[in-house]
CSV table of C-alpha atoms and ligand atoms in Angstrom, one decimal:
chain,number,residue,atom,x,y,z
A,349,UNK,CA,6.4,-19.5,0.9
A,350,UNK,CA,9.6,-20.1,2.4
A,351,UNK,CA,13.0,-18.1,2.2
A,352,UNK,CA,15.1,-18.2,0.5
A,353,UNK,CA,13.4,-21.8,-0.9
A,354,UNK,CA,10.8,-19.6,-2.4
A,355,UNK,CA,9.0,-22.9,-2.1
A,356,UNK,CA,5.5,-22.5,-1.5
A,357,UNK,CA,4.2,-24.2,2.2
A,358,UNK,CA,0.4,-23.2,2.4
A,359,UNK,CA,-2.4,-21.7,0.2
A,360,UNK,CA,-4.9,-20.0,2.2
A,361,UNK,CA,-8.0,-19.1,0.8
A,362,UNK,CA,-9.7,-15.7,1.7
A,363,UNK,CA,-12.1,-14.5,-1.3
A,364,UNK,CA,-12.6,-17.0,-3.6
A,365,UNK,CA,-13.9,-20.8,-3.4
A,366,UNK,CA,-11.2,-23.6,-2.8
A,367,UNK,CA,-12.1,-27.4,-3.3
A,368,UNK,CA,-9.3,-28.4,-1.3
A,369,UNK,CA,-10.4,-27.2,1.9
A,370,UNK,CA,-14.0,-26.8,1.1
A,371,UNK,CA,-13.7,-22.7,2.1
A,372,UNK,CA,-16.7,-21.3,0.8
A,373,UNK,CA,-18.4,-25.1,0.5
A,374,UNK,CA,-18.6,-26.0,4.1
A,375,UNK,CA,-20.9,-24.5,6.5
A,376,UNK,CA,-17.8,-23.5,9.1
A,377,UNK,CA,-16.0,-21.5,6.4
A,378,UNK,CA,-19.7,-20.0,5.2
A,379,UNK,CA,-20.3,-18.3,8.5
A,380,UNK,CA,-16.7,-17.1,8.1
A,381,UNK,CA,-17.8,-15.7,4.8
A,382,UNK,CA,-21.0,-14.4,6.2
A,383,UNK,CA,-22.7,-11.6,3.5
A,384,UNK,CA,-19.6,-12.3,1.2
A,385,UNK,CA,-20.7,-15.8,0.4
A,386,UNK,CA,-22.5,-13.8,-2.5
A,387,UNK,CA,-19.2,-12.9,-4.1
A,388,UNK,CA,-17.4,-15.9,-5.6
A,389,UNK,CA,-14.1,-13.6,-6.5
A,390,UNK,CA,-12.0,-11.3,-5.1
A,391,UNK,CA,-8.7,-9.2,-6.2
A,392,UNK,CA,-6.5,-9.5,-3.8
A,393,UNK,CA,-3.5,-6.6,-3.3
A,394,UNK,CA,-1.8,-5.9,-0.5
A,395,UNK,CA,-1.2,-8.3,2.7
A,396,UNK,CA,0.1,-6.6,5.6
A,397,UNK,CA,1.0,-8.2,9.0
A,398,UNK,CA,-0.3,-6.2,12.8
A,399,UNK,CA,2.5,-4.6,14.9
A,400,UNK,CA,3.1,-3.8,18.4
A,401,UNK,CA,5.3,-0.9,18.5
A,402,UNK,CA,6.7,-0.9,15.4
A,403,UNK,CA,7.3,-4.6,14.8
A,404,UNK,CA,5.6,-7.2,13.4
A,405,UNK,CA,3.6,-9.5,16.3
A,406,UNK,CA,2.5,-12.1,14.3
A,407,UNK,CA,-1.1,-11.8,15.6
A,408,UNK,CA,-3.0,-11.0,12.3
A,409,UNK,CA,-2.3,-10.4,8.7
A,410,UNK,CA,-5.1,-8.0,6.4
A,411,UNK,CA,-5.7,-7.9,3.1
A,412,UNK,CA,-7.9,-6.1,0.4
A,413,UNK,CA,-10.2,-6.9,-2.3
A,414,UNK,CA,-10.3,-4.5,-5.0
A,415,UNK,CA,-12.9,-6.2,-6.9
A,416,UNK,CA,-16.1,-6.3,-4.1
A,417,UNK,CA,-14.4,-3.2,-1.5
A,418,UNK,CA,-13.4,-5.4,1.1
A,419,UNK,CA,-10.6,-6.3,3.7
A,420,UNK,CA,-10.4,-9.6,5.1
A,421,UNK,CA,-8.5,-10.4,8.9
A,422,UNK,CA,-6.4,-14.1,8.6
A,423,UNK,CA,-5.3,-15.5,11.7
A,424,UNK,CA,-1.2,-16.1,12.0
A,425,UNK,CA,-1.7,-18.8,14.8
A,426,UNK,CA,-3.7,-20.9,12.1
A,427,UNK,CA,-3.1,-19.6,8.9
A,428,UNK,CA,-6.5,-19.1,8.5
A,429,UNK,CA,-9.4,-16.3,7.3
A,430,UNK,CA,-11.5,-15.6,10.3
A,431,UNK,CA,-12.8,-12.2,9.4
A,432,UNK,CA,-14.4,-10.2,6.5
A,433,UNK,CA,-15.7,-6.9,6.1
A,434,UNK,CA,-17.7,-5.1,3.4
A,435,UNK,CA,-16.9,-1.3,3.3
A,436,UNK,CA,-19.7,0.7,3.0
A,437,UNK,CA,-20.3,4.0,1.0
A,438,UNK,CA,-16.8,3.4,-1.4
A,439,UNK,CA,-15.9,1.2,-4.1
A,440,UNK,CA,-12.5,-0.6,-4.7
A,441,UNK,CA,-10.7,-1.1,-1.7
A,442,UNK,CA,-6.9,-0.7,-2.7
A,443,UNK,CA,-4.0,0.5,-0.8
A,444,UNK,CA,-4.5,-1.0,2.8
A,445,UNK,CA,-1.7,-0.4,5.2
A,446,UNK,CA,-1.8,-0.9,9.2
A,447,UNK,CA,-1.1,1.8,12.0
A,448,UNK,CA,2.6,0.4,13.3
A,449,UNK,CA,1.9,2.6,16.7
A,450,UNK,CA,1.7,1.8,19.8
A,451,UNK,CA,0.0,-1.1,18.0
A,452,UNK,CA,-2.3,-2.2,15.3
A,453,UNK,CA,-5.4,-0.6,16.5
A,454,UNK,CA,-6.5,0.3,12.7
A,455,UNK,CA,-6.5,-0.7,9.1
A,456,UNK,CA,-6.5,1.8,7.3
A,457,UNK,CA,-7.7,1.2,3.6
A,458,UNK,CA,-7.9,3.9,0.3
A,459,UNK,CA,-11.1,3.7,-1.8
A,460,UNK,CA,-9.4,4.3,-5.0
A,461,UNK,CA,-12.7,5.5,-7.1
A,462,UNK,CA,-14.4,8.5,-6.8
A,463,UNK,CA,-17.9,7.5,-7.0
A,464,UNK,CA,-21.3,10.1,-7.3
A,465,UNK,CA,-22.7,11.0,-3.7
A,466,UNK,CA,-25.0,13.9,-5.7
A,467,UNK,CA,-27.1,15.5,-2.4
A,468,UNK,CA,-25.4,12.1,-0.3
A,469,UNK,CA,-27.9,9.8,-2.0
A,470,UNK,CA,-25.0,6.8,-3.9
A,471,UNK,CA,-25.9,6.0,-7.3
A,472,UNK,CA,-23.5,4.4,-8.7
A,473,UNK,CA,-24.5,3.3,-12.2
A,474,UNK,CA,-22.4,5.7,-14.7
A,475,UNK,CA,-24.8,8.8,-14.7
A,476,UNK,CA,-23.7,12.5,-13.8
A,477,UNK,CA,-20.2,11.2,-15.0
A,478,UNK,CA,-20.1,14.8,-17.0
A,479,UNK,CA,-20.4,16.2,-13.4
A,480,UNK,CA,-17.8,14.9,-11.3
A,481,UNK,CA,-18.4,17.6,-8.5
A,482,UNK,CA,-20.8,15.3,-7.2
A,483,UNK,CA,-18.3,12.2,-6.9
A,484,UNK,CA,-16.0,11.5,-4.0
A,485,UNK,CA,-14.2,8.8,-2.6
A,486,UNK,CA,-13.0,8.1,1.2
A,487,UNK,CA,-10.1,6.8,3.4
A,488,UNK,CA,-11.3,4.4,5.8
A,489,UNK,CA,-10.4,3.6,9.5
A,490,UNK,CA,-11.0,-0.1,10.7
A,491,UNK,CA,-10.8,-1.6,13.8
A,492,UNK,CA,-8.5,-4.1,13.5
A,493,UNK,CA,-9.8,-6.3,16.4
A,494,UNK,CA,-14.0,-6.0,15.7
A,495,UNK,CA,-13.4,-5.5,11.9
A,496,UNK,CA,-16.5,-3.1,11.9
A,497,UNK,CA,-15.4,0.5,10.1
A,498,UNK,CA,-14.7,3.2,12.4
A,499,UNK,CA,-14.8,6.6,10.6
A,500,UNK,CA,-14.8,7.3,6.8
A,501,UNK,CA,-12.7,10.5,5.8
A,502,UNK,CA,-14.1,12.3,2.2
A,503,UNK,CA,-11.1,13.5,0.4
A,504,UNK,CA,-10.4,15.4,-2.8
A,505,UNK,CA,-8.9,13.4,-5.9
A,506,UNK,CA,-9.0,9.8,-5.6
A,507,UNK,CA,-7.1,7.5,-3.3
A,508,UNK,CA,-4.3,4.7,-4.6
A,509,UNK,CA,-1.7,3.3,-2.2
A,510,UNK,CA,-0.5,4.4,1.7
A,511,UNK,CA,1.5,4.0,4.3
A,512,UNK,CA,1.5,4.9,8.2
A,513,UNK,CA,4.4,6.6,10.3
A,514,UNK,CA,5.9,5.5,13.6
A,515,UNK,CA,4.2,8.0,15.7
A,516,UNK,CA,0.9,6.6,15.4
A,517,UNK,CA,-0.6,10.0,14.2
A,518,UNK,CA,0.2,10.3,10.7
A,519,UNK,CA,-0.7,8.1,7.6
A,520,UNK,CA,0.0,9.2,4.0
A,521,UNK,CA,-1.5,8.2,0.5
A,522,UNK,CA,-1.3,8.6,-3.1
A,523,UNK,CA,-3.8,10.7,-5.5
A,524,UNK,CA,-3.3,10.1,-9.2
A,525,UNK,CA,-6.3,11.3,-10.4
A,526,UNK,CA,-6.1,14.9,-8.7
A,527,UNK,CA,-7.6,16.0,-12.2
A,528,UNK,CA,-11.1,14.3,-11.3
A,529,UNK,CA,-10.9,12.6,-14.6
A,530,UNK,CA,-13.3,10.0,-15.9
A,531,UNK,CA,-11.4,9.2,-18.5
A,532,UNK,CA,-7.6,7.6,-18.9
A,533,UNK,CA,-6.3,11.0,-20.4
A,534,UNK,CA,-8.0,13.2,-18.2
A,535,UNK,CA,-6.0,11.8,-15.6
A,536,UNK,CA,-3.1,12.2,-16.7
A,537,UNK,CA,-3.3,16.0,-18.0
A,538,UNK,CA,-2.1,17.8,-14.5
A,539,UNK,CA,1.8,17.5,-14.3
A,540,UNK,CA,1.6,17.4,-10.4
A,541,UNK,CA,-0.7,15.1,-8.1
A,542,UNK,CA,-0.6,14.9,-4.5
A,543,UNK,CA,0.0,12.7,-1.4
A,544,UNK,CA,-2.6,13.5,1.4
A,545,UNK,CA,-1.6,13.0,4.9
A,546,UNK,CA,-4.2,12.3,7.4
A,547,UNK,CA,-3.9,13.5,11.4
A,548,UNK,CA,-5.2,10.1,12.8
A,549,UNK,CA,-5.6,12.6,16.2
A,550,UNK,CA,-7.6,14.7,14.6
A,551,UNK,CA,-9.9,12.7,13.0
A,552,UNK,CA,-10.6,10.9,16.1
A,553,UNK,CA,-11.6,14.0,18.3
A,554,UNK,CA,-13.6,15.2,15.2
A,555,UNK,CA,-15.6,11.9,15.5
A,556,UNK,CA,-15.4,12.3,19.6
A,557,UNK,CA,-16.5,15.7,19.1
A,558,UNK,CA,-19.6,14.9,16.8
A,559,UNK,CA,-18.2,16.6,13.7
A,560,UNK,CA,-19.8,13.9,11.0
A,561,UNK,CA,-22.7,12.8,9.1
A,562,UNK,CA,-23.7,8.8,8.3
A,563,UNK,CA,-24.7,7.9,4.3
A,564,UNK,CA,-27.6,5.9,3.7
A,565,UNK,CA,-28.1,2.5,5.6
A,566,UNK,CA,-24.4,3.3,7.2
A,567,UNK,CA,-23.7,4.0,10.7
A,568,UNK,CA,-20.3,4.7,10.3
A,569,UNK,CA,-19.0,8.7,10.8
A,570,UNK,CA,-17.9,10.2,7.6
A,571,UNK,CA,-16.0,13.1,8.3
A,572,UNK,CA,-14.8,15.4,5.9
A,573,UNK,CA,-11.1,16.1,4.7
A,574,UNK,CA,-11.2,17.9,1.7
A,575,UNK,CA,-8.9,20.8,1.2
A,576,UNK,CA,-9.3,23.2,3.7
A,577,UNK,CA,-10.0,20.6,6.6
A,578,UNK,CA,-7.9,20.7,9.6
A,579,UNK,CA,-7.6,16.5,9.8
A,580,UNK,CA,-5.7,16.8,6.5
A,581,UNK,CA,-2.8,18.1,4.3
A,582,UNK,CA,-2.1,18.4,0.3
A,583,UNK,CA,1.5,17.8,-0.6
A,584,UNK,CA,2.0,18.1,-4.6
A,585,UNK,CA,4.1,15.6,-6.0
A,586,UNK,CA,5.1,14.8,-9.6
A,587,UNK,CA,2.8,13.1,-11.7
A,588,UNK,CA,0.5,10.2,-11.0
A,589,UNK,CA,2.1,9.3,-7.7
A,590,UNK,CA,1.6,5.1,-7.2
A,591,UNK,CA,3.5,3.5,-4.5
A,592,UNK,CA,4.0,5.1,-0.9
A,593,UNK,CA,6.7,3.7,1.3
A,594,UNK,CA,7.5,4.8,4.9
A,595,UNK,CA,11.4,4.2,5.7
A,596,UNK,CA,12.3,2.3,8.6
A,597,UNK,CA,14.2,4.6,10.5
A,598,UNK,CA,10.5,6.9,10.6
A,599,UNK,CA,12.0,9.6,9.4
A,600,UNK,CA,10.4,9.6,5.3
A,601,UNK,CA,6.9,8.8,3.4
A,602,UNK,CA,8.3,8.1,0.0
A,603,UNK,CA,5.7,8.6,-2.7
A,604,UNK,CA,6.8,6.8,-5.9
A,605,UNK,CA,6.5,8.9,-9.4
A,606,UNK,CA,4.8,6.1,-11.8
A,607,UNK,CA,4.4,8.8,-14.8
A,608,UNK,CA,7.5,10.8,-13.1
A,609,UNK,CA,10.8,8.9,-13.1
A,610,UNK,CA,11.3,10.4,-9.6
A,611,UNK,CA,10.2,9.5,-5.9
A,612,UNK,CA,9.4,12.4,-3.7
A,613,UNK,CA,10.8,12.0,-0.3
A,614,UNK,CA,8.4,13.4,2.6
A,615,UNK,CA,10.2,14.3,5.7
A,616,UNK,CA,7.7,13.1,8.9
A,617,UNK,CA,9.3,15.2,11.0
A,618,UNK,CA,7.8,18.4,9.3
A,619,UNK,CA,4.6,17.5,9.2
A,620,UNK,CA,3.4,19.0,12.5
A,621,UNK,CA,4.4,22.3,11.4
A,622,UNK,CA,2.9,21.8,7.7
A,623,UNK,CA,-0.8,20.7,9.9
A,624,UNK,CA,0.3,24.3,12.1
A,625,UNK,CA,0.2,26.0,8.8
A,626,UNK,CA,3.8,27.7,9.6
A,627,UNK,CA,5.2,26.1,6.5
A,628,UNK,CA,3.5,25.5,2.6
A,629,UNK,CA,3.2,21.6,1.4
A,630,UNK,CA,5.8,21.7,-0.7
A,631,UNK,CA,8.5,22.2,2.2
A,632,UNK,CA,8.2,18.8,3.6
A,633,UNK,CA,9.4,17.7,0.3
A,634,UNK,CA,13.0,17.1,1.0
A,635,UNK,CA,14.5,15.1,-1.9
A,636,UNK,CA,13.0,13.9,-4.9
A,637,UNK,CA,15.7,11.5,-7.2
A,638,UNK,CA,15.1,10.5,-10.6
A,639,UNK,CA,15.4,7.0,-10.5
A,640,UNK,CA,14.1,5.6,-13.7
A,641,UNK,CA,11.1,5.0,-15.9
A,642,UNK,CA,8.0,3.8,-14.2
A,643,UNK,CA,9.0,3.7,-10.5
A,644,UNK,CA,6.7,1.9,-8.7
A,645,UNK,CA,7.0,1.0,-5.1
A,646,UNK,CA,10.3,1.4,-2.8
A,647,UNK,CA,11.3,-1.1,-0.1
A,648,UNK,CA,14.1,-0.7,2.4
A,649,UNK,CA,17.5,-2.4,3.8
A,650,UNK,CA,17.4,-0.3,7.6
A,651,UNK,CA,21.0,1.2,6.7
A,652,UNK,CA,19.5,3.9,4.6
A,653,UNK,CA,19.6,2.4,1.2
A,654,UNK,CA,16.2,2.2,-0.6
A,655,UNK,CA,15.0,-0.1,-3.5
A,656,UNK,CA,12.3,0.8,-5.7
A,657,UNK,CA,10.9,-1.1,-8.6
A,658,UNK,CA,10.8,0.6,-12.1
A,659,UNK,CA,7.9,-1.0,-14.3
A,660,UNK,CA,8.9,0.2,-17.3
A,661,UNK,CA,12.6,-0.4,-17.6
A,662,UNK,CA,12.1,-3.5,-15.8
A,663,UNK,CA,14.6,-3.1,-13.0
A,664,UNK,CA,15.4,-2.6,-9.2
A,665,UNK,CA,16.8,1.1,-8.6
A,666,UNK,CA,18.7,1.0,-5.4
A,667,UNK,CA,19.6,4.5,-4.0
A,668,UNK,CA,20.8,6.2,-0.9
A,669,UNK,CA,18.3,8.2,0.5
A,670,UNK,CA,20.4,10.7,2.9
A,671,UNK,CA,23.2,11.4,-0.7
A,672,UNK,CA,19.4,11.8,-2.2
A,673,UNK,CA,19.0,14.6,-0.2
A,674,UNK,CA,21.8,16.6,-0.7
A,675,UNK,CA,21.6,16.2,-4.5
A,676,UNK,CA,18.2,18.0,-3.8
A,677,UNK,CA,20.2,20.4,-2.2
A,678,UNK,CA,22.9,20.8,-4.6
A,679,UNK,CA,25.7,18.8,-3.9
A,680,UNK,CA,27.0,16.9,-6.5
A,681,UNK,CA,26.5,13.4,-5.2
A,682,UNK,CA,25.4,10.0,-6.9
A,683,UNK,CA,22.6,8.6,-4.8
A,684,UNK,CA,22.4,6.0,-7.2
A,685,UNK,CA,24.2,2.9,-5.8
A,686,UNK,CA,22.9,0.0,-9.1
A,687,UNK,CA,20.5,-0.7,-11.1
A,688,UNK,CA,19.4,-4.7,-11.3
A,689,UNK,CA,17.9,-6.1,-14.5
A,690,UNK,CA,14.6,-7.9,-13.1
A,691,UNK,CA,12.5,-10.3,-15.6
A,692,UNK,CA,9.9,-8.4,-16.6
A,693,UNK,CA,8.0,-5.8,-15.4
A,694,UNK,CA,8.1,-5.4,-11.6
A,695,UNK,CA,5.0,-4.0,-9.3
A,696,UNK,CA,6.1,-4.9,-6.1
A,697,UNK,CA,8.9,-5.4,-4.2
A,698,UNK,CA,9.4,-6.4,-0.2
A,699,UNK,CA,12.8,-6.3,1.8
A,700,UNK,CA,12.7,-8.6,4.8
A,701,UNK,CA,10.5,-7.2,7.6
A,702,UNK,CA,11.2,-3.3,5.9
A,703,UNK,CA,7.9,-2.3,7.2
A,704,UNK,CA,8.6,-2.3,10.6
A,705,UNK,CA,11.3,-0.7,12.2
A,706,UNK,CA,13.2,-4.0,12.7
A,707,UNK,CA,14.3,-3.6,8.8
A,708,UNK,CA,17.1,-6.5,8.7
A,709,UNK,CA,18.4,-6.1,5.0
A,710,UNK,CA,18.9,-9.3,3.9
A,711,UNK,CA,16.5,-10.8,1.4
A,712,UNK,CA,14.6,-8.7,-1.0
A,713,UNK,CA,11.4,-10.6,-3.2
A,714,UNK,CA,10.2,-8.9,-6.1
A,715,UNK,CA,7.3,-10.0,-8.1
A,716,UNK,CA,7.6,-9.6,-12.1
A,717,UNK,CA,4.4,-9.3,-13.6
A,718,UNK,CA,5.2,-9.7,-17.2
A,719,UNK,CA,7.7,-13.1,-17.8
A,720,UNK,CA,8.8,-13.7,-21.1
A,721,UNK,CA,11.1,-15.9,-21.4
A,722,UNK,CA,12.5,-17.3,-17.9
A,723,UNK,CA,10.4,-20.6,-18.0
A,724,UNK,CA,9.1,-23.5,-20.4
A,725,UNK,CA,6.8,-21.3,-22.9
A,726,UNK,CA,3.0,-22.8,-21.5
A,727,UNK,CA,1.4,-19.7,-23.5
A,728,UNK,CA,0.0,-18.1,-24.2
A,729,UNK,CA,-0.5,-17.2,-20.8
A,730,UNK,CA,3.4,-17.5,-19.8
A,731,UNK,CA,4.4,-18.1,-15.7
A,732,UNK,CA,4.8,-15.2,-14.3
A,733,UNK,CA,8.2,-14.3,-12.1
A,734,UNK,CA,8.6,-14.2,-8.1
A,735,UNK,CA,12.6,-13.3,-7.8
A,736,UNK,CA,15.0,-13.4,-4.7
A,737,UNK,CA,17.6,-11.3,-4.5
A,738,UNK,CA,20.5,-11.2,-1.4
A,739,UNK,CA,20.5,-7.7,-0.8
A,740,UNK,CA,23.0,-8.6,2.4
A,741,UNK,CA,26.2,-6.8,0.4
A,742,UNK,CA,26.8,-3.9,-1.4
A,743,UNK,CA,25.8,-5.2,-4.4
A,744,UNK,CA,22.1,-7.0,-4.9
A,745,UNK,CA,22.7,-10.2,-6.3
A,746,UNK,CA,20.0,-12.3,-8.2
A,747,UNK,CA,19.9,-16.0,-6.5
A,748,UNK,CA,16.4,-17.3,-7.5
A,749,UNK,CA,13.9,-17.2,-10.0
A,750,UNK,CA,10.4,-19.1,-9.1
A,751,UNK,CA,7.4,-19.2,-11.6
A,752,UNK,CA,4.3,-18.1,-10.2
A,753,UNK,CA,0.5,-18.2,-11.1
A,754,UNK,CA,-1.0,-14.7,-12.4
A,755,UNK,CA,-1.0,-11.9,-11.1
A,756,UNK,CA,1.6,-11.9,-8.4
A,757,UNK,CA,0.7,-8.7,-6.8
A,758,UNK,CA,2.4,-7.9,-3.6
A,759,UNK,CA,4.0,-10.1,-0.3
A,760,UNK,CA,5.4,-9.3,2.6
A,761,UNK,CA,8.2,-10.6,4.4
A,762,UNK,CA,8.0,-11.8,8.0
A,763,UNK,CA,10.0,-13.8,10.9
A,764,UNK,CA,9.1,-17.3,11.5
A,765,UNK,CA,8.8,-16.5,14.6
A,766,UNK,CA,8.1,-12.3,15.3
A,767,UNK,CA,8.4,-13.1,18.9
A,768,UNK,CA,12.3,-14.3,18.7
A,769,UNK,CA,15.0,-12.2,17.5
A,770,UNK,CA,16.4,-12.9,14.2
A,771,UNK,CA,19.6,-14.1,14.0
A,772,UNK,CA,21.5,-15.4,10.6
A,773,UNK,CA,20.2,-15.6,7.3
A,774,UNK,CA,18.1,-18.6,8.2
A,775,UNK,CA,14.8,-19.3,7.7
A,776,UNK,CA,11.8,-16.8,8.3
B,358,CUK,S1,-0.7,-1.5,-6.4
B,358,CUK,CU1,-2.7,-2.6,-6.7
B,358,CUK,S2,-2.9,-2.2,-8.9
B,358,CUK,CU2,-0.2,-3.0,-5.2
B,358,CUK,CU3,1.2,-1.3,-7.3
B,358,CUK,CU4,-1.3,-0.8,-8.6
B,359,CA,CA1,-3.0,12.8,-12.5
């Protein structure tokens, strides 16, 4: 789609059949496909373009599928799927984010379910659900250039969304269901989850060094990060964490509350002390703001301001994130800067290139899940909501509202052309 049109330009295909370009008819797009011709859906999430040093380069852009545990490589030069790989030993590929230093050399995509490895051997069919010491799920390492799976990391709890940092060596995700639960209320009975950070360093020299087992039919290394493991840390954060945002400055992971009408702000720079053991989890948590009920993800304007969706009082929080900080430590100071009405429901939201370090504040998309009443009533299925808001000024300012098909899920805002500096608030 274009911006600020919010017209849309190209439909490009990835999991699913298309009849007007034949992807997943013709024999071309079938050896694309390969073993995923089987699948005729997928559940798309989170589309994330590579970087080279922190910016976007416009080579590749990766996405998940929930449904069928995938991640699927499209080609920026021709707008086009050209890769896509099954993950092996997990189910339900969800939060996929790529490493933004030196360069893209990994996806790196969450597993969201626990799933039963009783004595390694996956049978995954509902039994020994009254025994969920035998379940586990894993954070996964790809290759972004051969698309085969690197390593495989066990973990404690389950896995939802993450992020990387702009040394290259950190990467941070969301547990809601720290409580193991195998039911909707067991997962919400602990008052405190966690975000796990992974030591991208470590977890290559424990591969190097031979530290890993394979599952079944898989080659891949699994290595294993539960608590106690030197490749990762347990930071507790209020309750069913969703969303996890890394600012653009590198200096926070910002893990968004969901059941907790707080984010928890993660300061990057502490982290190599927290993997040295010379300070506890909790004191890399440097601010956590109450924002609002239901906050889901954050996005970011580069001049310190951050934006984060709340899904249940349907509006865009923006705050300061430094006057954040010194409300956590005591000073009376309003980090909140507004609060914007969005139509209804938001998930997602996306600032113009805010995941790089290029962060240009100018255009912010957010993507209402729920519309009501913004459009002719076609129900009972209504349109759903893709709005544009100029987040240039102080203030954010609504400027477009644009139906869109369900679900609208997530986006990502990129230059026309990453290779030029932006200038203006032209097109991108
Ligand atoms: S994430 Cu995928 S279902 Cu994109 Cu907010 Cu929750
Ligand atoms: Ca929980």
């Amino acid at each position: 789609m274009g911006i600020p049109s919010m017209r849309e330009l190209m439909r490009i295909p990835v999991f699913n059949q298309e009849g007007a370009t034949g992807w997943g008819i013709t024999n071309e797009s079938r050896r694309v496909l390969g073993d995923s011709v089987k699948f005729l859906n997928g559940d798309t999430h989170h589309p994330h373009i590579s970087m080279t040093d922190g910016s976007y380069d416009g080579k590749y852009l990766f996405i998940n599928d929930k449904a069928n545990t995938r991640v699927a490589r499209i080609r920026l030069d021709i707008m086009k799927t050209d890769k896509i790989t099954t993950i092996p030993n997990v189910q339900a590929i969800h939060g996929l984010r790529l490493q933004k230093v030196p360069h893209t050399k990994y996806v790196f995509a969450n597993a969201e379910f626990p799933i039963p490895h009783h004595d390694d051997d996956i049978v995954n069919d509902g039994r020994g659900m009254e025994n969920p010491e035998g379940y586990y799920t894993m954070f996964n390492g790809i290759d972004a250039e051969s698309m085969e799976v690197a390593w495989q990391v066990i973990v404690d709890g389950n896995l939802d969304n993450t992020d990387a940092d702009y040394t290259g060596r950190f990467v941070a995700s969301t547990c809601y269901n720290s409580e193991k639960g195998m039911t909707l209320q067991d997962t919400m009975r602990a008052e405190r989850d966690w975000v796990v950070v992974f030591d991208v360093e470590a977890i290559e020299a424990a591969v190097e060094a031979g530290e890993f087992k394979t599952l079944g039919d898989s080659e891949v290394p699994v290595v294993d990060g539960r608590k106690g493991s030197k490749l990762t840390r347990y930071i507790p954060v209020p309750k069913n964490p969703h969303g996890l945002n890394t600012s653009p400055d590198g200096k926070y992971f910002i893990a968004n509350g969901k059941l907790s009408p707080t984010c928890s702000i993660i300061a990057i720079d502490k982290l190599p002390e927290l993997f040295d053991d010379a300070i506890e989890p909790r004191d890399t948590v440097v601010g956590e703001p109450e924002l609002g009920l239901g906050p889901l993800h954050t996005t970011f304007d580069g001049r310190g301001n951050a934006y984060t969706t709340l899904f249940i009082d349907s509006q865009i929080a923006k705050w300061n994130i430094e006057d954040a900080i010194s409300a956590y430590n005591g000073e009376e100071v309003n980090y909140l800067r507004q609060k914007l009405d969005v139509h209804y429901q938001p998930g997602h939201n996306h600032a113009s290139l805010t995941e790089t370090k290029d962060a240009d504040g100018k255009w912010l998309v957010v993507l209402s899940k729920f519309s009501k009443d913004r459009f002719l009533p076609v129900g009972p299925l209504r349109p759903e909501n893709d709005q544009l808001i100029d987040i240039s000024g102080e203030e954010m300012k609504l400027v477009h509202d644009g139906p869109a098909f369900a679900e609208p899920h997530d986006c990502i805002l990129g230059a026309r052309r990453p290779d030029q500096p932006q200038e203006g608030l032209g097109p991108r």
